[in-house]
């Protein structure tokens, strides 16, 4: 699991344990109360810290909730399963399992909904959640290239970044839509069929 501390204001050193307790309390409060009723005071009470402690670390509820979601996504990993197809299927199922957790589902849907009218929140979601997980795409692509499953791409950083963005958007978008919008299961059969479509294109549907 990765640890990426979020930006914070100058002051006393931060406590990793206190941060973890605050973020866990935030997720629990969000599941129980919902976005509209969630307050910094409620989170502080659940975490057993002063409200001023929260404001020394986070400017407000938006930042706090995004960071509470981000640490869950940092749990995603991409172990070597022996092939590109197996790697993709594995991360799809792992991502779907994360989205099934009430604290992840509730928090993610809440911040995405709120971000539709808050550009700063969209930027924070992108930097704290989306961009932080793109390393999985780069790891998987490099591993597949080393196996000879994918051709080596251009060394141009912009081209590589566009490719990573596209792959990430396709995989994450499909899983989020299936899990949270359609409310349908992402099981092994779906993960296998999706991976076949991703790797071989629309012609894969004729062989399903």
CSV table of N, CA and C in Angstrom, one decimal, residues 87-174:
chain,number,residue,atom,x,y,z
A,87,UNK,N,-3.5,-9.9,-15.6
A,87,UNK,CA,-3.3,-8.7,-14.8
A,87,UNK,C,-4.5,-7.8,-14.9
A,88,UNK,N,-5.0,-7.6,-16.1
A,88,UNK,CA,-6.2,-6.7,-16.3
A,88,UNK,C,-7.4,-7.3,-15.5
A,89,UNK,N,-7.6,-8.6,-15.7
A,89,UNK,CA,-8.8,-9.2,-15.0
A,89,UNK,C,-8.6,-9.0,-13.5
A,90,UNK,N,-7.4,-9.2,-13.0
A,90,UNK,CA,-7.2,-9.1,-11.6
A,90,UNK,C,-7.5,-7.7,-11.0
A,91,UNK,N,-7.0,-6.7,-11.7
A,91,UNK,CA,-7.2,-5.3,-11.2
A,91,UNK,C,-8.6,-4.9,-11.3
A,92,UNK,N,-9.3,-5.4,-12.4
A,92,UNK,CA,-10.7,-5.1,-12.6
A,92,UNK,C,-11.5,-5.6,-11.4
A,93,UNK,N,-11.2,-6.9,-11.0
A,93,UNK,CA,-12.0,-7.5,-9.9
A,93,UNK,C,-11.6,-6.8,-8.6
A,94,UNK,N,-10.4,-6.5,-8.4
A,94,UNK,CA,-9.9,-5.8,-7.2
A,94,UNK,C,-10.6,-4.4,-7.0
A,95,UNK,N,-10.6,-3.7,-8.2
A,95,UNK,CA,-11.3,-2.4,-8.2
A,95,UNK,C,-12.8,-2.5,-7.9
A,96,UNK,N,-13.4,-3.5,-8.5
A,96,UNK,CA,-14.8,-3.7,-8.2
A,96,UNK,C,-15.1,-4.1,-6.8
A,97,UNK,N,-14.2,-4.9,-6.2
A,97,UNK,CA,-14.4,-5.3,-4.8
A,97,UNK,C,-14.3,-4.0,-3.9
A,98,UNK,N,-13.4,-3.1,-4.2
A,98,UNK,CA,-13.3,-1.9,-3.5
A,98,UNK,C,-14.6,-1.1,-3.6
A,99,UNK,N,-15.1,-1.0,-4.8
A,99,UNK,CA,-16.3,-0.2,-4.9
A,99,UNK,C,-17.5,-0.8,-4.3
A,100,UNK,N,-17.5,-2.1,-3.9
A,100,UNK,CA,-18.6,-2.7,-3.2
A,100,UNK,C,-18.6,-2.3,-1.7
A,101,UNK,N,-17.5,-1.8,-1.2
A,101,UNK,CA,-17.4,-1.5,0.2
A,101,UNK,C,-18.2,-0.2,0.4
A,102,UNK,N,-19.2,-0.2,1.4
A,102,UNK,CA,-20.1,0.9,1.6
A,102,UNK,C,-19.3,2.2,1.7
A,103,UNK,N,-18.2,2.2,2.5
A,103,UNK,CA,-17.5,3.5,2.7
A,103,UNK,C,-16.9,4.0,1.4
A,104,UNK,N,-16.5,3.1,0.5
A,104,UNK,CA,-15.9,3.6,-0.7
A,104,UNK,C,-16.9,4.1,-1.7
A,105,UNK,N,-18.0,3.3,-1.8
A,105,UNK,CA,-19.1,3.6,-2.7
A,105,UNK,C,-19.7,4.9,-2.3
A,106,UNK,N,-20.1,5.1,-1.1
A,106,UNK,CA,-20.8,6.3,-0.6
A,106,UNK,C,-19.9,7.5,-0.7
A,107,UNK,N,-18.6,7.4,-0.3
A,107,UNK,CA,-17.7,8.6,-0.4
A,107,UNK,C,-17.5,9.0,-1.8
A,108,UNK,N,-17.2,8.0,-2.7
A,108,UNK,CA,-16.9,8.3,-4.1
A,108,UNK,C,-18.1,9.0,-4.8
A,109,UNK,N,-19.3,8.4,-4.6
A,109,UNK,CA,-20.4,9.0,-5.3
A,109,UNK,C,-20.7,10.4,-4.7
A,110,UNK,N,-20.5,10.6,-3.4
A,110,UNK,CA,-20.8,11.9,-2.8
A,110,UNK,C,-19.9,13.0,-3.4
A,111,UNK,N,-18.6,12.7,-3.4
A,111,UNK,CA,-17.6,13.7,-3.9
A,111,UNK,C,-17.8,14.0,-5.4
A,112,UNK,N,-18.1,12.9,-6.2
A,112,UNK,CA,-18.3,13.1,-7.6
A,112,UNK,C,-19.5,14.0,-7.9
A,113,UNK,N,-20.6,13.7,-7.1
A,113,UNK,CA,-21.8,14.5,-7.3
A,113,UNK,C,-21.6,16.0,-6.9
A,114,UNK,N,-20.9,16.2,-5.8
A,114,UNK,CA,-20.6,17.5,-5.3
A,114,UNK,C,-19.7,18.3,-6.3
A,115,UNK,N,-18.8,17.5,-7.0
A,115,UNK,CA,-17.8,18.2,-7.8
A,115,UNK,C,-18.4,18.7,-9.1
A,116,UNK,N,-19.6,18.3,-9.4
A,116,UNK,CA,-20.3,18.8,-10.7
A,116,UNK,C,-20.4,20.3,-10.6
A,117,UNK,N,-20.5,20.9,-9.4
A,117,UNK,CA,-20.6,22.4,-9.3
A,117,UNK,C,-19.4,23.0,-8.6
A,118,UNK,N,-18.3,22.3,-8.5
A,118,UNK,CA,-17.2,22.7,-7.7
A,118,UNK,C,-15.9,22.3,-8.5
A,119,UNK,N,-15.3,23.3,-9.2
A,119,UNK,CA,-14.2,23.0,-10.0
A,119,UNK,C,-13.0,22.6,-9.2
A,120,UNK,N,-12.8,23.3,-8.0
A,120,UNK,CA,-11.7,23.0,-7.2
A,120,UNK,C,-11.7,21.6,-6.6
A,121,UNK,N,-13.0,21.1,-6.3
A,121,UNK,CA,-13.1,19.8,-5.9
A,121,UNK,C,-12.8,18.8,-7.0
A,122,UNK,N,-13.2,19.1,-8.2
A,122,UNK,CA,-12.8,18.2,-9.3
A,122,UNK,C,-11.3,18.1,-9.5
A,123,UNK,N,-10.6,19.2,-9.3
A,123,UNK,CA,-9.2,19.2,-9.4
A,123,UNK,C,-8.6,18.3,-8.3
A,124,UNK,N,-9.1,18.4,-7.1
A,124,UNK,CA,-8.6,17.6,-6.0
A,124,UNK,C,-8.9,16.1,-6.2
A,125,UNK,N,-10.0,15.8,-6.7
A,125,UNK,CA,-10.3,14.4,-7.0
A,125,UNK,C,-9.3,13.9,-8.1
A,126,UNK,N,-9.1,14.7,-9.1
A,126,UNK,CA,-8.1,14.3,-10.1
A,126,UNK,C,-6.7,14.0,-9.6
A,127,UNK,N,-6.2,15.0,-8.8
A,127,UNK,CA,-4.9,14.9,-8.3
A,127,UNK,C,-4.7,13.9,-7.2
A,128,UNK,N,-5.7,13.7,-6.3
A,128,UNK,CA,-5.6,12.9,-5.1
A,128,UNK,C,-6.0,11.4,-5.4
A,129,UNK,N,-6.9,11.2,-6.3
A,129,UNK,CA,-7.4,9.9,-6.6
A,129,UNK,C,-7.0,9.4,-8.0
A,130,UNK,N,-7.4,10.1,-9.0
A,130,UNK,CA,-7.2,9.6,-10.4
A,130,UNK,C,-5.7,9.5,-10.7
A,131,UNK,N,-5.0,10.7,-10.6
A,131,UNK,CA,-3.6,10.7,-11.0
A,131,UNK,C,-2.8,9.7,-10.2
A,132,UNK,N,-3.1,9.6,-8.9
A,132,UNK,CA,-2.4,8.7,-8.0
A,132,UNK,C,-2.5,7.2,-8.4
A,133,UNK,N,-3.5,6.9,-9.1
A,133,UNK,CA,-3.7,5.5,-9.5
A,133,UNK,C,-3.2,5.1,-10.9
A,134,UNK,N,-2.8,6.1,-11.6
A,134,UNK,CA,-2.3,5.9,-13.0
A,134,UNK,C,-1.0,5.1,-13.0
A,135,UNK,N,-0.3,5.0,-11.9
A,135,UNK,CA,0.9,4.2,-11.8
A,135,UNK,C,0.6,2.8,-12.1
A,136,UNK,N,-0.6,2.3,-11.8
A,136,UNK,CA,-1.0,0.9,-12.1
A,136,UNK,C,-1.0,0.6,-13.6
A,137,UNK,N,-1.4,1.6,-14.4
A,137,UNK,CA,-1.4,1.4,-15.8
A,137,UNK,C,0.0,1.4,-16.3
A,138,UNK,N,0.9,2.3,-15.8
A,138,UNK,CA,2.3,2.3,-16.3
A,138,UNK,C,3.0,1.0,-15.9
A,139,UNK,N,2.7,0.5,-14.7
A,139,UNK,CA,3.4,-0.7,-14.2
A,139,UNK,C,2.9,-1.9,-15.1
A,140,UNK,N,1.6,-2.0,-15.3
A,140,UNK,CA,1.1,-3.1,-16.1
A,140,UNK,C,1.6,-3.1,-17.6
A,141,UNK,N,1.6,-1.9,-18.1
A,141,UNK,CA,2.1,-1.7,-19.5
A,141,UNK,C,3.6,-2.1,-19.6
A,142,UNK,N,4.4,-1.6,-18.7
A,142,UNK,CA,5.8,-2.0,-18.7
A,142,UNK,C,6.0,-3.5,-18.5
A,143,UNK,N,5.3,-4.1,-17.7
A,143,UNK,CA,5.4,-5.5,-17.5
A,143,UNK,C,5.0,-6.3,-18.7
A,144,UNK,N,3.9,-5.9,-19.4
A,144,UNK,CA,3.5,-6.5,-20.6
A,144,UNK,C,4.5,-6.3,-21.7
A,145,UNK,N,5.2,-5.2,-21.8
A,145,UNK,CA,6.2,-4.9,-22.8
A,145,UNK,C,7.4,-5.8,-22.5
A,146,UNK,N,7.7,-6.0,-21.3
A,146,UNK,CA,8.9,-6.8,-20.9
A,146,UNK,C,8.6,-8.3,-21.3
A,147,UNK,N,7.4,-8.7,-21.2
A,147,UNK,CA,7.0,-10.1,-21.6
A,147,UNK,C,6.9,-10.2,-23.1
A,148,UNK,N,6.9,-9.1,-23.9
A,148,UNK,CA,6.7,-9.1,-25.3
A,148,UNK,C,5.2,-9.2,-25.7
A,149,UNK,N,4.3,-8.9,-24.8
A,149,UNK,CA,2.9,-8.9,-25.1
A,149,UNK,C,2.4,-7.6,-25.7
A,150,UNK,N,3.2,-6.5,-25.5
A,150,UNK,CA,2.8,-5.2,-26.0
A,150,UNK,C,4.1,-4.6,-26.7
A,151,UNK,N,3.9,-3.9,-27.8
A,151,UNK,CA,5.1,-3.2,-28.4
A,151,UNK,C,5.6,-2.1,-27.5
A,152,UNK,N,6.9,-1.8,-27.6
A,152,UNK,CA,7.5,-0.7,-26.9
A,152,UNK,C,7.0,0.6,-27.6
A,153,UNK,N,6.5,1.5,-26.8
A,153,UNK,CA,6.0,2.8,-27.3
A,153,UNK,C,7.0,3.9,-27.4
A,154,UNK,N,6.6,5.0,-28.0
A,154,UNK,CA,7.5,6.1,-28.1
A,154,UNK,C,8.0,6.6,-26.7
A,155,UNK,N,9.2,7.1,-26.7
A,155,UNK,CA,9.7,7.6,-25.5
A,155,UNK,C,9.2,9.0,-25.2
A,156,UNK,N,8.4,9.6,-26.1
A,156,UNK,CA,7.9,10.9,-25.9
A,156,UNK,C,7.0,10.9,-24.7
A,157,UNK,N,7.3,11.7,-23.6
A,157,UNK,CA,6.5,11.7,-22.4
A,157,UNK,C,5.0,12.1,-22.6
A,158,UNK,N,4.7,13.0,-23.6
A,158,UNK,CA,3.3,13.4,-23.8
A,158,UNK,C,2.6,12.2,-24.4
A,159,UNK,N,3.2,11.5,-25.4
A,159,UNK,CA,2.5,10.4,-26.0
A,159,UNK,C,2.2,9.3,-25.0
A,160,UNK,N,3.2,9.0,-24.1
A,160,UNK,CA,3.1,8.0,-23.1
A,160,UNK,C,2.0,8.4,-22.1
A,161,UNK,N,1.9,9.7,-21.7
A,161,UNK,CA,0.9,10.2,-20.8
A,161,UNK,C,-0.5,10.0,-21.4
A,162,UNK,N,-0.7,10.4,-22.7
A,162,UNK,CA,-2.0,10.3,-23.3
A,162,UNK,C,-2.4,8.8,-23.4
A,163,UNK,N,-1.5,7.9,-23.7
A,163,UNK,CA,-1.8,6.5,-23.7
A,163,UNK,C,-2.2,6.0,-22.3
A,164,UNK,N,-1.5,6.4,-21.3
A,164,UNK,CA,-1.8,6.0,-19.9
A,164,UNK,C,-3.2,6.5,-19.5
A,165,UNK,N,-3.5,7.7,-19.9
A,165,UNK,CA,-4.8,8.3,-19.6
A,165,UNK,C,-5.9,7.6,-20.2
A,166,UNK,N,-5.7,7.2,-21.5
A,166,UNK,CA,-6.8,6.5,-22.2
A,166,UNK,C,-7.0,5.1,-21.6
A,167,UNK,N,-6.0,4.4,-21.3
A,167,UNK,CA,-6.2,3.1,-20.8
A,167,UNK,C,-6.8,3.2,-19.4
A,168,UNK,N,-6.4,4.1,-18.6
A,168,UNK,CA,-7.0,4.3,-17.3
A,168,UNK,C,-8.5,4.6,-17.4
A,169,UNK,N,-8.8,5.6,-18.3
A,169,UNK,CA,-10.2,6.0,-18.4
A,169,UNK,C,-11.1,4.8,-18.9
A,170,UNK,N,-10.6,4.0,-19.8
A,170,UNK,CA,-11.4,2.9,-20.3
A,170,UNK,C,-11.7,1.9,-19.2
A,171,UNK,N,-10.6,1.5,-18.5
A,171,UNK,CA,-10.8,0.5,-17.4
A,171,UNK,C,-11.6,1.0,-16.2
A,172,UNK,N,-11.2,2.2,-15.7
A,172,UNK,CA,-11.9,2.7,-14.5
A,172,UNK,C,-13.3,3.1,-14.9
A,173,UNK,N,-13.5,3.7,-16.1
A,173,UNK,CA,-14.8,4.1,-16.5
A,173,UNK,C,-15.8,3.0,-16.6
A,174,UNK,N,-15.3,1.9,-17.2
A,174,UNK,CA,-16.2,0.7,-17.4
A,174,UNK,C,-16.6,0.1,-16.0
